[in-house]
Amino acid sequence: MKKFLIAIFFTLTLVYSASADEIVHAYTTLGHSLAKALFDEFEADTGIKVLWERLSGGEAISRLEEERENPRAEIWVGGVGTQHLEAKNRGLTVPYKSDLIKNIPMHYRDKDFYWTGLYIGPLSFCINLDLARKHNLSIPRKWIDLIKPELVNRIRVAHPETSGTAYNMITTIIRICNGDEDFAFEYFKELKKSIDIFTRSGVAPAFACANGEVAVGIGYLHDQIKLQREGAHIDIIIPEDGTGFETASMSILKNNVDQTNAKKLYDWILGRKATDIISRWYVIPLSRLATATSTGFSLSNMNLVNQDDKWDADNKERLIERWNKEIAPAPEN
């Protein structure tokens, strides 16, 4: 009997150990539906369960800092490239050279292999056509159009302290202003009059616009296209005077646990099946393995600013501090 119980004990120990090994903890800044589609498919393919939590980009950086001495995740999937650069500079991530990284253009991945880009998402406006008709609003075609008196309290955008999307807006406007930060911040002071509230998440303004809560939302093109394809009565505009873009990226987090499964997830997301899932979400995939999805928009027809993610990362703290002081503090939880 004693030998039987010992055998049962060791059998259970091995089962629970194996189960514990077949888990990876992830933070993600992808949209909830896309993250679920990716992680569910990874689990189906590999048997490795992804325990994940969605955070905005700013929240992810804050969480990694808070957990520096006791990390709770091994991988961060999604989030703009400037935030992954910031995480690298703060010592929150580690390098990993996947065999599949060769399929990503060098311009969109870290030279030291700390992060790699997954897709590009340009900044755009969406306008609720029902509200536009009701209030006789013109379609905004340029950033300057957003400060027209008719749009006072009719625009929604995220706050740059919690959202990489909104920080991308700051650096985009600075570049449109030929690097004149003072001039850019004079524009932001006028833009604030048009904004009803600042959200924590970059995707929230598009949902608010689609739902008729607000006339105009500022965010990323793919989020707005998805809502439009799902039936939202909105028009989508790439600003003619210039637009920036996110390079949604991925990093292995600094952790004191075995990161084998995190690396397996990293490799899988760079593989063909995952890149095809990503491309179906109306983004512009970076991997040569991906099958592109038609969105009706082309990079060749966009006036893209000359974006410098390293400059953006190096100046983020200073610019957000100025924003909080001169424009608006971060929204409360």
Short mmCIF file of C-alpha atoms in Angstrom, two decimals, residues 3-333:
data_model
loop_
_atom_site.label_atom_id
_atom_site.label_comp_id
_atom_site.label_asym_id
_atom_site.label_seq_id
_atom_site.Cartn_x
_atom_site.Cartn_y
_atom_site.Cartn_z
CA LYS A 3 4.61 1.71 -2.34
CA PHE A 4 1.34 2.29 -4.21
CA LEU A 5 0.81 5.69 -2.53
CA ILE A 6 4.40 6.70 -3.24
CA ALA A 7 3.92 5.77 -6.89
CA ILE A 8 0.72 7.84 -7.07
CA PHE A 9 2.54 10.78 -5.43
CA PHE A 10 5.36 10.76 -7.94
CA THR A 11 2.95 10.34 -10.86
CA LEU A 12 0.96 13.37 -9.76
CA THR A 13 4.17 15.33 -9.21
CA LEU A 14 5.28 14.61 -12.75
CA VAL A 15 1.87 15.55 -14.19
CA TYR A 16 1.76 18.88 -12.35
CA SER A 17 5.38 19.63 -13.22
CA ALA A 18 4.68 18.99 -16.89
CA SER A 19 1.58 21.18 -16.72
CA ALA A 20 3.55 23.97 -15.09
CA ASP A 21 6.20 23.73 -17.80
CA GLU A 22 3.60 24.04 -20.57
CA ILE A 23 2.57 27.59 -19.68
CA VAL A 24 3.83 30.96 -20.83
CA HIS A 25 2.86 34.25 -19.19
CA ALA A 26 2.39 37.17 -21.59
CA TYR A 27 1.51 40.82 -21.60
CA THR A 28 -0.02 42.08 -24.82
CA THR A 29 -0.89 45.46 -26.29
CA LEU A 30 -2.68 43.93 -29.28
CA GLY A 31 -6.42 44.34 -29.54
CA HIS A 32 -8.22 41.82 -27.36
CA SER A 33 -9.73 39.83 -30.24
CA LEU A 34 -6.46 39.59 -32.17
CA ALA A 35 -4.53 38.58 -29.05
CA LYS A 36 -7.07 35.85 -28.29
CA ALA A 37 -6.98 34.56 -31.87
CA LEU A 38 -3.19 34.33 -31.80
CA PHE A 39 -2.79 32.81 -28.36
CA ASP A 40 -5.63 30.29 -28.80
CA GLU A 41 -4.10 29.09 -32.08
CA PHE A 42 -0.64 28.84 -30.51
CA GLU A 43 -2.07 26.69 -27.72
CA ALA A 44 -3.89 24.49 -30.24
CA ASP A 45 -0.66 24.02 -32.23
CA THR A 46 1.75 23.45 -29.35
CA GLY A 47 -0.23 22.48 -26.25
CA ILE A 48 1.39 25.41 -24.42
CA LYS A 49 -1.18 27.56 -22.63
CA VAL A 50 -0.77 31.33 -22.77
CA LEU A 51 -1.83 33.13 -19.59
CA TRP A 52 -2.14 36.69 -20.90
CA GLU A 53 -3.25 40.12 -19.86
CA ARG A 54 -3.97 43.07 -22.14
CA LEU A 55 -2.39 46.40 -21.20
CA SER A 56 -2.00 49.68 -23.04
CA GLY A 57 1.60 50.42 -24.01
CA GLY A 58 2.16 52.89 -21.20
CA GLU A 59 0.61 50.52 -18.69
CA ALA A 60 2.89 47.72 -19.90
CA ILE A 61 6.03 49.81 -19.31
CA SER A 62 4.79 50.81 -15.85
CA ARG A 63 3.96 47.19 -14.98
CA LEU A 64 7.39 45.96 -16.08
CA GLU A 65 9.06 48.60 -13.91
CA GLU A 66 6.90 47.71 -10.92
CA GLU A 67 7.72 44.02 -11.36
CA ARG A 68 11.41 44.49 -12.07
CA GLU A 69 12.42 42.48 -8.97
CA ASN A 70 9.62 39.93 -9.29
CA PRO A 71 8.62 39.54 -12.95
CA ARG A 72 5.25 37.95 -13.68
CA ALA A 73 5.49 37.60 -17.48
CA GLU A 74 8.09 36.31 -19.92
CA ILE A 75 7.03 37.99 -23.17
CA TRP A 76 5.40 41.22 -24.36
CA VAL A 77 3.51 41.02 -27.66
CA GLY A 78 2.39 44.26 -29.35
CA GLY A 79 3.00 47.85 -28.38
CA VAL A 80 4.65 50.54 -30.47
CA GLY A 81 8.34 50.25 -31.27
CA THR A 82 9.28 53.30 -29.18
CA GLN A 83 7.99 51.53 -26.08
CA HIS A 84 10.04 48.42 -26.79
CA LEU A 85 13.08 50.66 -27.24
CA GLU A 86 12.23 52.26 -23.92
CA ALA A 87 11.96 48.83 -22.28
CA LYS A 88 15.35 47.89 -23.72
CA ASN A 89 16.94 51.12 -22.47
CA ARG A 90 15.54 50.51 -18.98
CA GLY A 91 16.94 46.97 -18.86
CA LEU A 92 13.51 45.33 -18.84
CA THR A 93 14.02 43.01 -21.84
CA VAL A 94 16.65 40.58 -23.10
CA PRO A 95 17.91 39.85 -26.63
CA TYR A 96 16.68 36.85 -28.58
CA LYS A 97 17.77 36.06 -32.13
CA SER A 98 15.02 33.94 -33.62
CA ASP A 99 15.80 32.02 -36.80
CA LEU A 100 12.68 33.60 -38.32
CA ILE A 101 13.77 37.19 -37.73
CA LYS A 102 15.39 37.18 -41.18
CA ASN A 103 11.90 37.62 -42.64
CA ILE A 104 11.52 41.06 -41.00
CA PRO A 105 13.25 44.02 -42.75
CA MET A 106 16.24 45.24 -40.74
CA HIS A 107 14.80 48.76 -40.43
CA TYR A 108 11.95 47.33 -38.35
CA ARG A 109 13.90 45.30 -35.81
CA ASP A 110 16.49 45.98 -33.17
CA LYS A 111 20.12 45.60 -34.29
CA ASP A 112 20.90 43.88 -30.98
CA PHE A 113 17.84 41.58 -31.24
CA TYR A 114 15.97 43.01 -28.24
CA TRP A 115 12.73 43.47 -30.22
CA THR A 116 11.28 42.86 -33.62
CA GLY A 117 8.46 44.56 -35.51
CA LEU A 118 5.33 42.65 -36.47
CA TYR A 119 3.28 45.14 -38.46
CA ILE A 120 2.86 48.81 -39.33
CA GLY A 121 -0.22 50.83 -38.44
CA PRO A 122 -0.57 54.43 -39.71
CA LEU A 123 -2.35 57.12 -37.67
CA SER A 124 -5.72 58.17 -39.04
CA PHE A 125 -8.98 59.92 -38.20
CA CYS A 126 -12.43 58.38 -38.24
CA ILE A 127 -15.64 60.43 -38.30
CA ASN A 128 -19.13 59.25 -37.48
CA LEU A 129 -21.14 60.05 -40.61
CA ASP A 130 -24.48 60.16 -38.80
CA LEU A 131 -23.20 62.79 -36.36
CA ALA A 132 -21.49 64.66 -39.20
CA ARG A 133 -24.78 64.89 -41.07
CA LYS A 134 -26.77 65.77 -37.95
CA HIS A 135 -24.44 68.62 -36.94
CA ASN A 136 -23.38 69.64 -40.46
CA LEU A 137 -19.71 68.78 -39.80
CA SER A 138 -17.16 68.79 -42.61
CA ILE A 139 -14.83 65.82 -43.05
CA PRO A 140 -11.41 66.64 -41.54
CA ARG A 141 -8.67 66.05 -44.13
CA LYS A 142 -5.68 67.48 -42.27
CA TRP A 143 -4.50 67.81 -38.67
CA ILE A 144 -5.23 71.54 -38.85
CA ASP A 145 -8.89 70.73 -39.57
CA LEU A 146 -9.25 69.21 -36.10
CA ILE A 147 -9.05 72.62 -34.43
CA LYS A 148 -12.00 74.13 -36.30
CA PRO A 149 -14.63 75.64 -33.97
CA GLU A 150 -17.27 73.19 -35.21
CA LEU A 151 -15.31 70.31 -33.62
CA VAL A 152 -15.00 71.74 -30.09
CA ASN A 153 -15.65 68.86 -27.65
CA ARG A 154 -16.34 66.49 -30.55
CA ILE A 155 -12.98 64.65 -30.77
CA ARG A 156 -11.58 61.85 -28.65
CA VAL A 157 -7.96 60.69 -28.37
CA ALA A 158 -5.89 58.76 -25.85
CA HIS A 159 -3.44 60.31 -23.39
CA PRO A 160 0.26 59.93 -24.29
CA GLU A 161 1.27 58.87 -20.78
CA THR A 162 -0.81 55.71 -21.05
CA SER A 163 -0.98 55.20 -24.82
CA GLY A 164 1.73 54.77 -27.41
CA THR A 165 -0.84 55.76 -30.04
CA ALA A 166 -1.20 59.22 -28.53
CA TYR A 167 2.54 59.64 -28.06
CA ASN A 168 2.93 58.78 -31.74
CA MET A 169 0.55 61.68 -32.44
CA ILE A 170 2.82 64.07 -30.50
CA THR A 171 5.95 63.13 -32.43
CA THR A 172 4.04 63.18 -35.73
CA ILE A 173 2.88 66.76 -35.19
CA ILE A 174 6.39 67.83 -34.17
CA ARG A 175 7.69 66.48 -37.48
CA ILE A 176 4.92 68.18 -39.44
CA CYS A 177 6.03 71.38 -37.68
CA ASN A 178 9.59 70.77 -38.95
CA GLY A 179 10.86 69.94 -35.47
CA ASP A 180 9.56 73.14 -33.85
CA GLU A 181 8.25 71.76 -30.55
CA ASP A 182 6.96 75.11 -29.31
CA PHE A 183 4.85 75.53 -32.44
CA ALA A 184 3.61 71.95 -32.10
CA PHE A 185 2.53 72.56 -28.50
CA GLU A 186 0.67 75.70 -29.54
CA TYR A 187 -1.27 73.43 -31.90
CA PHE A 188 -1.94 70.95 -29.06
CA LYS A 189 -3.34 73.75 -26.91
CA GLU A 190 -5.85 74.48 -29.65
CA LEU A 191 -6.54 70.78 -30.22
CA LYS A 192 -7.37 70.33 -26.53
CA LYS A 193 -10.44 72.54 -27.06
CA SER A 194 -11.74 69.95 -29.53
CA ILE A 195 -11.18 66.97 -27.21
CA ASP A 196 -13.99 65.92 -24.90
CA ILE A 197 -11.97 63.42 -22.81
CA PHE A 198 -8.61 61.65 -22.96
CA THR A 199 -8.81 57.86 -22.83
CA ARG A 200 -6.21 55.46 -21.43
CA SER A 201 -6.22 53.14 -24.43
CA GLY A 202 -5.38 54.09 -28.00
CA VAL A 203 -8.19 52.02 -29.52
CA ALA A 204 -10.95 53.48 -27.31
CA PRO A 205 -11.51 56.66 -29.40
CA ALA A 206 -12.36 54.61 -32.50
CA PHE A 207 -14.95 52.59 -30.56
CA ALA A 208 -16.44 55.81 -29.18
CA CYS A 209 -16.70 57.25 -32.69
CA ALA A 210 -18.23 54.05 -34.08
CA ASN A 211 -20.80 54.00 -31.24
CA GLY A 212 -21.81 57.61 -31.81
CA GLU A 213 -20.43 58.88 -28.49
CA VAL A 214 -18.18 61.34 -30.28
CA ALA A 215 -17.88 62.66 -33.83
CA VAL A 216 -14.16 62.06 -34.45
CA GLY A 217 -11.68 59.53 -33.11
CA ILE A 218 -7.90 59.65 -33.55
CA GLY A 219 -6.12 56.30 -33.64
CA TYR A 220 -4.63 53.65 -35.87
CA LEU A 221 -5.96 52.78 -39.29
CA HIS A 222 -6.44 49.04 -38.76
CA ASP A 223 -8.65 49.50 -35.68
CA GLN A 224 -10.88 51.87 -37.62
CA ILE A 225 -11.06 49.67 -40.73
CA LYS A 226 -12.12 46.71 -38.59
CA LEU A 227 -14.98 48.71 -37.06
CA GLN A 228 -16.04 49.95 -40.51
CA ARG A 229 -16.04 46.41 -41.93
CA GLU A 230 -18.16 45.32 -38.96
CA GLY A 231 -20.81 47.87 -39.91
CA ALA A 232 -19.86 51.13 -38.20
CA HIS A 233 -21.09 54.12 -40.25
CA ILE A 234 -17.76 55.95 -40.27
CA ASP A 235 -15.42 57.49 -42.80
CA ILE A 236 -11.67 57.03 -42.41
CA ILE A 237 -9.11 59.65 -43.37
CA ILE A 238 -5.31 59.53 -43.60
CA PRO A 239 -4.26 63.13 -42.82
CA GLU A 240 -2.96 64.75 -45.98
CA ASP A 241 -0.44 66.95 -44.17
CA GLY A 242 1.43 63.92 -42.87
CA THR A 243 0.99 60.93 -40.62
CA GLY A 244 3.12 58.78 -38.35
CA PHE A 245 2.79 55.08 -37.72
CA GLU A 246 3.31 52.43 -35.10
CA THR A 247 5.64 49.53 -35.58
CA ALA A 248 3.86 46.98 -33.40
CA SER A 249 6.65 44.93 -31.85
CA MET A 250 7.53 42.02 -29.58
CA SER A 251 10.15 41.45 -26.86
CA ILE A 252 11.29 38.74 -24.49
CA LEU A 253 11.10 40.12 -20.95
CA LYS A 254 13.90 39.98 -18.42
CA ASN A 255 12.96 37.17 -16.07
CA ASN A 256 14.62 34.63 -13.81
CA VAL A 257 12.53 31.68 -14.99
CA ASP A 258 13.01 29.27 -17.88
CA GLN A 259 12.03 31.23 -21.01
CA THR A 260 11.86 28.25 -23.37
CA ASN A 261 8.12 28.57 -23.91
CA ALA A 262 8.34 32.34 -24.33
CA LYS A 263 10.86 31.80 -27.13
CA LYS A 264 8.59 29.17 -28.69
CA LEU A 265 5.74 31.70 -28.70
CA TYR A 266 8.07 34.37 -30.15
CA ASP A 267 9.12 32.02 -32.96
CA TRP A 268 5.54 30.93 -33.62
CA ILE A 269 4.32 34.54 -33.93
CA LEU A 270 7.02 35.13 -36.56
CA GLY A 271 5.86 32.06 -38.49
CA ARG A 272 3.49 31.93 -41.46
CA LYS A 273 0.31 30.90 -39.61
CA ALA A 274 0.55 33.72 -37.08
CA THR A 275 1.53 36.36 -39.63
CA ASP A 276 -1.49 35.40 -41.73
CA ILE A 277 -3.73 35.76 -38.67
CA ILE A 278 -2.20 39.19 -38.00
CA SER A 279 -2.63 40.36 -41.59
CA ARG A 280 -6.36 39.57 -41.47
CA TRP A 281 -6.70 42.38 -38.92
CA TYR A 282 -6.17 45.03 -41.61
CA VAL A 283 -2.62 45.92 -40.61
CA ILE A 284 0.41 46.09 -42.89
CA PRO A 285 2.46 42.99 -41.96
CA LEU A 286 6.23 43.23 -41.98
CA SER A 287 7.08 39.56 -42.44
CA ARG A 288 7.82 38.34 -45.94
CA LEU A 289 5.85 35.21 -45.00
CA ALA A 290 2.55 37.07 -44.54
CA THR A 291 -0.32 37.12 -46.99
CA ALA A 292 -1.42 40.76 -47.15
CA THR A 293 -5.09 41.64 -46.73
CA SER A 294 -6.58 44.33 -48.94
CA THR A 295 -7.66 47.37 -46.91
CA GLY A 296 -8.31 49.95 -49.62
CA PHE A 297 -5.35 51.98 -48.33
CA SER A 298 -1.79 51.95 -49.62
CA LEU A 299 1.41 53.21 -48.00
CA SER A 300 2.45 54.57 -51.37
CA ASN A 301 -0.49 56.99 -51.27
CA MET A 302 0.22 58.21 -47.71
CA ASN A 303 2.27 61.23 -46.74
CA LEU A 304 4.33 59.47 -44.06
CA VAL A 305 6.53 61.57 -41.78
CA ASN A 306 10.22 60.76 -41.46
CA GLN A 307 9.82 58.79 -38.24
CA ASP A 308 12.75 58.13 -35.92
CA ASP A 309 11.78 55.66 -33.20
CA LYS A 310 15.08 56.08 -31.35
CA TRP A 311 14.59 59.84 -31.05
CA ASP A 312 11.01 59.24 -29.97
CA ALA A 313 12.11 56.83 -27.23
CA ASP A 314 14.96 59.07 -26.03
CA ASN A 315 12.66 62.12 -25.75
CA LYS A 316 9.50 60.45 -24.49
CA GLU A 317 9.82 61.28 -20.80
CA ARG A 318 10.56 64.93 -21.53
CA LEU A 319 7.73 65.35 -24.03
CA ILE A 320 5.13 63.64 -21.86
CA GLU A 321 6.17 65.76 -18.89
CA ARG A 322 5.63 68.85 -21.04
CA TRP A 323 2.26 67.50 -22.25
CA ASN A 324 1.12 66.86 -18.66
CA LYS A 325 2.15 70.36 -17.65
CA GLU A 326 0.90 72.35 -20.65
CA ILE A 327 -1.95 70.30 -22.12
CA ALA A 328 -3.57 67.79 -19.73
CA PRO A 329 -2.55 65.41 -16.92
CA ALA A 330 -3.03 61.67 -17.36
CA PRO A 331 -6.55 60.32 -16.73
CA GLU A 332 -7.13 58.62 -13.39
CA ASN A 333 -7.61 54.86 -13.25
#
